[in-house]
Coordinates of C-alpha atoms in Angstrom, one line a residue:
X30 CA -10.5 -16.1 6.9
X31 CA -7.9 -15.8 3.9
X32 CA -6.0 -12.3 3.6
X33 CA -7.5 -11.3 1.0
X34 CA -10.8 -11.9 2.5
X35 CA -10.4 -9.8 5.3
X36 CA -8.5 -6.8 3.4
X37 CA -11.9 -6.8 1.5
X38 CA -14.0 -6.8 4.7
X39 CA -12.1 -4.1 6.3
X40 CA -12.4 -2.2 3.0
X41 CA -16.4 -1.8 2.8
X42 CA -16.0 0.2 6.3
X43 CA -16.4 3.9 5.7
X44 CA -13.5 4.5 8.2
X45 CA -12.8 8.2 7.3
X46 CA -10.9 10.0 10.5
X47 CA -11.5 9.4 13.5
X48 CA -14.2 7.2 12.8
X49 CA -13.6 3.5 12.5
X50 CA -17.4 2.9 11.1
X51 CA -17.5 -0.4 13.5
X52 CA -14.7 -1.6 11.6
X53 CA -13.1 -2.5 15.1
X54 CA -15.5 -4.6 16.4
X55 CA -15.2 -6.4 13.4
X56 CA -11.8 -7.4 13.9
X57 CA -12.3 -8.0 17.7
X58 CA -14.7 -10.7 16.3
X59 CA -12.7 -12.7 14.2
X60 CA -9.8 -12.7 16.5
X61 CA -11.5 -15.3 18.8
X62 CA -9.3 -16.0 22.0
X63 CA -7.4 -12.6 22.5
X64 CA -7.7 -10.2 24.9
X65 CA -10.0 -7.3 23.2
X66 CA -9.6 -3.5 25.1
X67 CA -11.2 -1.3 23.6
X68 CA -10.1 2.6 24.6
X69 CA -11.9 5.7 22.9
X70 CA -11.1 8.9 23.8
X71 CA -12.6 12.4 22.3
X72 CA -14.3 10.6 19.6
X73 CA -10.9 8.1 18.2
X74 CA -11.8 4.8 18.8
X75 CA -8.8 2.1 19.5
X76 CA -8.3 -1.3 20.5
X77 CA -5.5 -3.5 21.7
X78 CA -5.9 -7.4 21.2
X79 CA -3.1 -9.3 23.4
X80 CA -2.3 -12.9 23.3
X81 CA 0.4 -13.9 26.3
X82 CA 2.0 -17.5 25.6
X83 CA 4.6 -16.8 28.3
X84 CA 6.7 -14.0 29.8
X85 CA 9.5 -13.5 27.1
X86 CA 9.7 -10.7 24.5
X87 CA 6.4 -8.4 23.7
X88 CA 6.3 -7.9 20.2
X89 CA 3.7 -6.0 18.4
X90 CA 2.1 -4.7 15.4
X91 CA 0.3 -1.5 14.7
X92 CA -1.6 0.2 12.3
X93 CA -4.5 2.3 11.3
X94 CA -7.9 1.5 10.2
X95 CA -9.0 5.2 9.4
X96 CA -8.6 6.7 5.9
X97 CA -8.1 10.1 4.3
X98 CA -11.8 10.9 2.8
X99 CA -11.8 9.5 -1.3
X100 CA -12.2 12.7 -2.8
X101 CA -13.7 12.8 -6.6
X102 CA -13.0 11.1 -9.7
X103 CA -12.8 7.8 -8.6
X104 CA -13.5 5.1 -11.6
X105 CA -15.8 2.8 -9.0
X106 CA -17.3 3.1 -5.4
X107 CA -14.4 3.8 -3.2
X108 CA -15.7 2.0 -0.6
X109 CA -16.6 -0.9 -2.5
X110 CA -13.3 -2.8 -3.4
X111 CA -13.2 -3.9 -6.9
X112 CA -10.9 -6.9 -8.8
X113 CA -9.0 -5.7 -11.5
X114 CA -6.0 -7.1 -13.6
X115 CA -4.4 -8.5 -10.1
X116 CA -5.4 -5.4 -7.9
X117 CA -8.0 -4.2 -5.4
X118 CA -9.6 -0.8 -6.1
X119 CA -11.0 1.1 -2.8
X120 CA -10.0 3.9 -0.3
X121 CA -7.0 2.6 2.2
X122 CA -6.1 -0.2 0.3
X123 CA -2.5 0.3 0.5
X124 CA -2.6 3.0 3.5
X125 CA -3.1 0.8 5.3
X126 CA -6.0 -1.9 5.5
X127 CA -3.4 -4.3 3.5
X128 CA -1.5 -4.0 6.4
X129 CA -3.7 -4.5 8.9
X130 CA -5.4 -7.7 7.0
X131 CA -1.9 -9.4 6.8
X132 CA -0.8 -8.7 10.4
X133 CA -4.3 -10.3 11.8
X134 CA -3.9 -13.1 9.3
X135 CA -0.4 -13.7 10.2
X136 CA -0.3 -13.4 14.0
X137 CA -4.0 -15.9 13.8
X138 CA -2.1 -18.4 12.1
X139 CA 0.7 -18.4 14.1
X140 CA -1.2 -18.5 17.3
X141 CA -2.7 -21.4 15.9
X142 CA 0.7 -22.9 15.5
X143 CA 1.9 -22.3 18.6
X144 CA -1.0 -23.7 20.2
X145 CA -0.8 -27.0 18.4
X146 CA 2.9 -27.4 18.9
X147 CA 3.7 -26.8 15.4
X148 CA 5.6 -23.3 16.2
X149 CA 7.2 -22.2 19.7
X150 CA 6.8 -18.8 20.9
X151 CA 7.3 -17.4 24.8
X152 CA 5.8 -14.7 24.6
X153 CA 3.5 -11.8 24.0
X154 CA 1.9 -10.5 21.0
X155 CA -0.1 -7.7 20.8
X156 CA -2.1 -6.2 18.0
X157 CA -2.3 -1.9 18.2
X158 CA -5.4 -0.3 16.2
X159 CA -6.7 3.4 15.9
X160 CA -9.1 5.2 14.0
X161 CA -7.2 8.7 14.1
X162 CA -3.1 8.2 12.7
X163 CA -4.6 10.4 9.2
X164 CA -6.2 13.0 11.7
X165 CA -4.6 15.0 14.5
X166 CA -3.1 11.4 16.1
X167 CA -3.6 13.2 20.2
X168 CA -6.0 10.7 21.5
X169 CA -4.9 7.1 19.2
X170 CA -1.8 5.0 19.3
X171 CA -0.1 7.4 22.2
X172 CA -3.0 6.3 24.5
X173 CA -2.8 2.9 23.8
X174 CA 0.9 3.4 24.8
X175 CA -0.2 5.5 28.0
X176 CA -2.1 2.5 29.2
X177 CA 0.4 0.0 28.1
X178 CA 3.2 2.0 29.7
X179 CA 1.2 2.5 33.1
X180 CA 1.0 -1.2 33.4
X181 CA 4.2 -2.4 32.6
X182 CA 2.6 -4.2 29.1
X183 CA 4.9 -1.7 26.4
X184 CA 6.2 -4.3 23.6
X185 CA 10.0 -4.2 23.3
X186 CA 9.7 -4.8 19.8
X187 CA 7.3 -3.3 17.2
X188 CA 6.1 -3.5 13.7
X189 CA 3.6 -0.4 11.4
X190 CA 2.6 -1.9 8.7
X191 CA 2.6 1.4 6.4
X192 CA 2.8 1.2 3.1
X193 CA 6.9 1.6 2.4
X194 CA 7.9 -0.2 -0.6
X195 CA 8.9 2.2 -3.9
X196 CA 9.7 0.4 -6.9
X197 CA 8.8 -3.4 -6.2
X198 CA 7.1 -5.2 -2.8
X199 CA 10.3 -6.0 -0.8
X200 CA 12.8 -3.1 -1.5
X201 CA 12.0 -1.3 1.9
X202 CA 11.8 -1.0 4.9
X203 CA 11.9 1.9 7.3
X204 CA 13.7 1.9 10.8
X205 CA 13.4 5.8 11.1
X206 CA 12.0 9.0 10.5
X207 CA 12.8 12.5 10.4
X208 CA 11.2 14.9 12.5
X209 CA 9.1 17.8 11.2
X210 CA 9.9 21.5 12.8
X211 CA 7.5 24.3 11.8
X212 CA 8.7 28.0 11.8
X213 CA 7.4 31.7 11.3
X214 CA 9.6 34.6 10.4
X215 CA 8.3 37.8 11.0
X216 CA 10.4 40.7 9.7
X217 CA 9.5 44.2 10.9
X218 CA 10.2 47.3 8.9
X219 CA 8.1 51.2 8.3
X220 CA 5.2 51.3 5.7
X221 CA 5.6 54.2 3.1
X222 CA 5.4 55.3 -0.2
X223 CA 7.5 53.7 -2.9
X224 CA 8.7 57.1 -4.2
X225 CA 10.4 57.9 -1.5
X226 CA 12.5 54.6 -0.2
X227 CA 14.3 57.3 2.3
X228 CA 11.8 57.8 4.5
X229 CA 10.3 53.6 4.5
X230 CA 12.1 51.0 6.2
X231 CA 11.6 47.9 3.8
X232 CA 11.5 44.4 5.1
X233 CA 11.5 42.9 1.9
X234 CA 14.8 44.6 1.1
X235 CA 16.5 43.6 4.8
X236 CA 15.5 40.0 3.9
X237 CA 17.2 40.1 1.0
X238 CA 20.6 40.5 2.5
X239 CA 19.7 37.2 4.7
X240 CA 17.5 35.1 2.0
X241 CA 20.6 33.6 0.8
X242 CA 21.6 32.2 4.4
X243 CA 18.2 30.8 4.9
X244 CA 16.9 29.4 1.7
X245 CA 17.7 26.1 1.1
X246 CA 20.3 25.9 4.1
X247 CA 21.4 22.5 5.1
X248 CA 21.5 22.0 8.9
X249 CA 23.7 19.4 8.9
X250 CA 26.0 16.7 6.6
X251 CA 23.2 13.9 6.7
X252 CA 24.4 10.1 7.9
X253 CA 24.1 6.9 6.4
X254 CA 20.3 7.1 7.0
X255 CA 19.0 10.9 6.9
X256 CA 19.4 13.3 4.0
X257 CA 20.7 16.4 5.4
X258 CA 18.3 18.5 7.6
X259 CA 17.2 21.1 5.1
X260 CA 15.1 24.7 5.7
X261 CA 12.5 24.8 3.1
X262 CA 10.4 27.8 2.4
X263 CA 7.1 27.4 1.9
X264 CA 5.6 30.6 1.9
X265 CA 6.2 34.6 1.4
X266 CA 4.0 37.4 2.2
X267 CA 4.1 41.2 2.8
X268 CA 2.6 44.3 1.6
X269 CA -1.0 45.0 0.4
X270 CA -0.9 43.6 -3.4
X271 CA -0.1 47.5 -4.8
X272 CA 2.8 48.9 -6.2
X273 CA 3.1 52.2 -4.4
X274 CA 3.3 50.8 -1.0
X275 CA 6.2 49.7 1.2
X276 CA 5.6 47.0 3.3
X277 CA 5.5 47.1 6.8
X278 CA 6.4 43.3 7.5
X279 CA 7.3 40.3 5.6
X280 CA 6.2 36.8 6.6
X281 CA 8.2 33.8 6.3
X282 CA 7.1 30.5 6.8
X283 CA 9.2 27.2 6.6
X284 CA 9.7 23.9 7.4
X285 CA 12.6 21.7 8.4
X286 CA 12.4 17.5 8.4
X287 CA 15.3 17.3 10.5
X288 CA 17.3 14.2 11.5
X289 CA 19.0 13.1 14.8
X290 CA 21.8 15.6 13.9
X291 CA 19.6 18.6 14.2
X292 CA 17.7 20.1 16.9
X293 CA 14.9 22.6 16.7
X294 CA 17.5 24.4 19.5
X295 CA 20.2 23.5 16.5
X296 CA 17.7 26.0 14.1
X297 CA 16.9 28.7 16.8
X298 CA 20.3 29.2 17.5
X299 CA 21.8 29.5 13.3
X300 CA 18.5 31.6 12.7
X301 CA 19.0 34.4 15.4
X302 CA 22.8 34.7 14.2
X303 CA 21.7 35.2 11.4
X304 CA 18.7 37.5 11.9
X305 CA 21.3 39.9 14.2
X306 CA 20.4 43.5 14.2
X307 CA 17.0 43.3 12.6
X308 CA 13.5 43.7 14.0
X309 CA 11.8 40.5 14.2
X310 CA 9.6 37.1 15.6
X311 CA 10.9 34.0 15.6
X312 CA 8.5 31.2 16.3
X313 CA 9.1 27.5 15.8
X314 CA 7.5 24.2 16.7
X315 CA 8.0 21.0 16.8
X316 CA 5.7 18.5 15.5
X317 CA 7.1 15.3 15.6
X318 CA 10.9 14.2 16.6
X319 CA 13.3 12.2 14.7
X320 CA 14.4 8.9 15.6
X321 CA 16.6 5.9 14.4
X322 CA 16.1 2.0 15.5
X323 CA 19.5 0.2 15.0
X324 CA 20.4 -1.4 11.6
X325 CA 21.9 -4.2 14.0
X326 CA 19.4 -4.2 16.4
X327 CA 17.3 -7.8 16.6
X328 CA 14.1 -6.2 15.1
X329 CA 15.6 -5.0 12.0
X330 CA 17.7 -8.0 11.5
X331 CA 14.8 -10.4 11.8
X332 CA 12.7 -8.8 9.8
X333 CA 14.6 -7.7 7.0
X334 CA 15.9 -11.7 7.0
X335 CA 12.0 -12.7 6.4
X336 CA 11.7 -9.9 4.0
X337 CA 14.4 -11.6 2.0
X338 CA 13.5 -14.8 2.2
X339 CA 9.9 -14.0 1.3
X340 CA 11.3 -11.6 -1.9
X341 CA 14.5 -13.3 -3.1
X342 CA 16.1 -9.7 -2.4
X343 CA 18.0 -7.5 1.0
X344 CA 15.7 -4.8 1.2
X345 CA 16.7 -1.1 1.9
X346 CA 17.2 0.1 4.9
X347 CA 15.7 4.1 5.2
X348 CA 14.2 7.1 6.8
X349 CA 12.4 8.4 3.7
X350 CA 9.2 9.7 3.8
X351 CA 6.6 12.2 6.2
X352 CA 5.7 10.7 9.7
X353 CA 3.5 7.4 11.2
X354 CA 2.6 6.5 14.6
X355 CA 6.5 4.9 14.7
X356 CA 7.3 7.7 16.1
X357 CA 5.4 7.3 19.1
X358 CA 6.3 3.3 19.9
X359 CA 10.3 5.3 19.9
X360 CA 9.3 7.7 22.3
X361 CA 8.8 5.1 25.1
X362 CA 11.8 3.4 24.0
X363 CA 10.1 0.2 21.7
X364 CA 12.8 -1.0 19.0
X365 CA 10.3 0.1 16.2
X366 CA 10.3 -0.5 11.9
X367 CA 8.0 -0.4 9.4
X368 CA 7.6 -2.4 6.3
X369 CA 4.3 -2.8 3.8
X370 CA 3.0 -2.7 0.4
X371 CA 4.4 -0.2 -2.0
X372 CA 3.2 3.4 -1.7
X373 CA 2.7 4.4 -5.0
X374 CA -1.3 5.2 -4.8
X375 CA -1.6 6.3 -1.2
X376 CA -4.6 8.8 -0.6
X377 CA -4.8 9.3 -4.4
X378 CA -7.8 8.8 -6.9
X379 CA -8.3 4.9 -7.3
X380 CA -6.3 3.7 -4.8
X381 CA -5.4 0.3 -5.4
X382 CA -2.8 -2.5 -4.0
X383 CA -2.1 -6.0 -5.5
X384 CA -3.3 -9.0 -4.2
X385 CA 0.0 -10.8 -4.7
X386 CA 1.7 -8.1 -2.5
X387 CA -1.1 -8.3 0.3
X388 CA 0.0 -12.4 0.3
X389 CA 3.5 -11.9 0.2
X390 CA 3.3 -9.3 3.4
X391 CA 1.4 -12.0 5.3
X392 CA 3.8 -14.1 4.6
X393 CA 6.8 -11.8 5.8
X394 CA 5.5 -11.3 9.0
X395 CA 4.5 -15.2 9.3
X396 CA 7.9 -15.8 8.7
X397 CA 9.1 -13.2 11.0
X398 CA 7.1 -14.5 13.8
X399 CA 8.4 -17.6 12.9
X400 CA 12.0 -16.9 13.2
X401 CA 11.9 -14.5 15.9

């Protein structure tokens, strides 16, 4: 089955988190002599495909088959791809069917190389697939790695195939992420009239002699790789919505992306300085952790060599962007990067990639495999 084929197959599923709409067991079925493991937990289904030519490196690829729902407006069936002017219309068509389509087609083809002596390859390959990365991502990829990691079977090197090109197929590719740190101010003061400021102790004034400090306040310098680890506010609130009344607290919320340079520790610590000598709650979480792969390391240089061979341009080398399952492959230690189609239409109205990027990232991680 050509690429473009498949990505059309795997587009009519109605794979809206967690459910993969038997989209799974589709591609189970067309990759004829790998090991198919299917795991579902709480509802997510996954599945691991493995094929073993010898006992050198573990390399893998993973990705996500679920989609964000398609929402209104949309100028066809979103679940129904559609041909036009050199794209394909339909829900996950660039996050991130077109990634799983050219991983399956590329890792097939090689197989069939290697088993026909036309390409040499000692060792593992192994194909990672969930049905909840857009959902609350507890019971996908990190039980795959549970498993994997319980039996000695975790891949040393690793490939998402998000969506992560900007301006052209080719320019980028990502070998880290920021983390994401959540946080709750909660400043306490004495509810009164407005008349008489006296006898009111007003939150909203005491965080004005701190606003400044917190506002906007970079954490660190940044590196080569991460912007600087920022606090931005994302919401306000106090008071009951009149004019006459003090409020009695004033709510903060924020959000940090932090990099490798900044802890949530790092935040805690430069908030409750700063907070000194006024009533308040300070909570903060931590959703997902930063991390980096090397820039020298053998996955990045292999890849971003088949990149450019494949484009006729070096791509980028970044950290931009929210979160993907990455994060988890870095956690047990896998030399992790992503690298996909471009991202300009991801989870918007008429989603759409073009079929002359879809070939070209088949033909990147061909090449890859290849070379590796």
């Amino acid at each position: 089955m050509q690429v473009i084929e498949l990505l059309c197959e795997l587009l009519k599923f109605r794979s809206v988190t967690p459910k993969d709409d038997g989209c799974l067991e589709f591609i189970a079925k067309i990759c004829e002599g790998w090991r198919a493991e299917f795991l579902e937990r709480e509802g997510v289904k996954n599945l691991i495909l493995t094929r073993k030519f010898g006992d050198g490196a573990r390399v893998a690829f993973a990705g996500h088959v679920d989609v964000v729902p398609a929402g209104e407006g949309w100028d066809s069936d979103a679940f129904k791809p559609e041909f036009r002017d050199g794209y394909i219309y339909a829900r996950g068509a660039q996050d991130m069917k077109s990634g799983v389509a050219a991983f399956i087609c590329a890792c097939l083809e090689f197989a069939r190389e290697v088993e026909t002596g036309g390409a040499k390859f000692n060792g593992t390959i192994s194909l990672l697939l969930t049905s909840d990365e857009e959902g609350d991502a507890i019971y996908g990829t990190q039980e795959m790695l549970k498993i994997l990691a319980a039996r000695g079977e975790l891949p040393q090197f690793a490939i998402v195939a998000e969506p992560t090109c900007e301006e052209r197929f080719g320019d980028t590719i990502k070998i880290g992420r920021r983390g994401s740190i959540n946080g709750k101010i909660l400043i306490k003061g004495k509810q009164g009239h407005a008349a008489y400021p006296e006898k009111c102790v007003n939150p909203a004034h005491l965080l004005a002699g701190v606003f400044s400090k917190i506002a906007g306040r970079d954490m660190d310098g940044g590196s080569e790789f991460f912007a600087p680890s920022k606090i931005v506010i994302t919401d306000i609130r106090g008071g009951m919505e009149v004019c006459n009344v003090t409020p009695a607290d004033v709510k903060i919320m924020f959000n940090v992306r932090n990099s490798n340079l900044t802890s949530a520790a790092n935040v805690e610590d430069y908030l409750r300085e700063t907070l000194s000598g006024l009533d308040y709650d300070l909570t903060l979480k931590q959703s997902s952790k930063p991390f980096l792969t090397s820039a020298d390391g053998v996955l990045a240089h292999k890849l971003a060599a088949a990149v450019t061979s494949v484009c006729g341009a070096r791509p980028r080398l970044n950290t931009k962007g929210g979160t993907s399952d990455a994060r988890y492959l870095a956690a047990y230690g896998v030399e992790v990067a992503e690298f996909g189609v471009r991202n300009d239409t991801i989870h918007a109205v008429n989603e759409r990639v073009s079929a002359d990027e879809v070939e070209k990232l088949r033909d990147v991680f061909l090449k890859f495999l290849r070379e590796f």
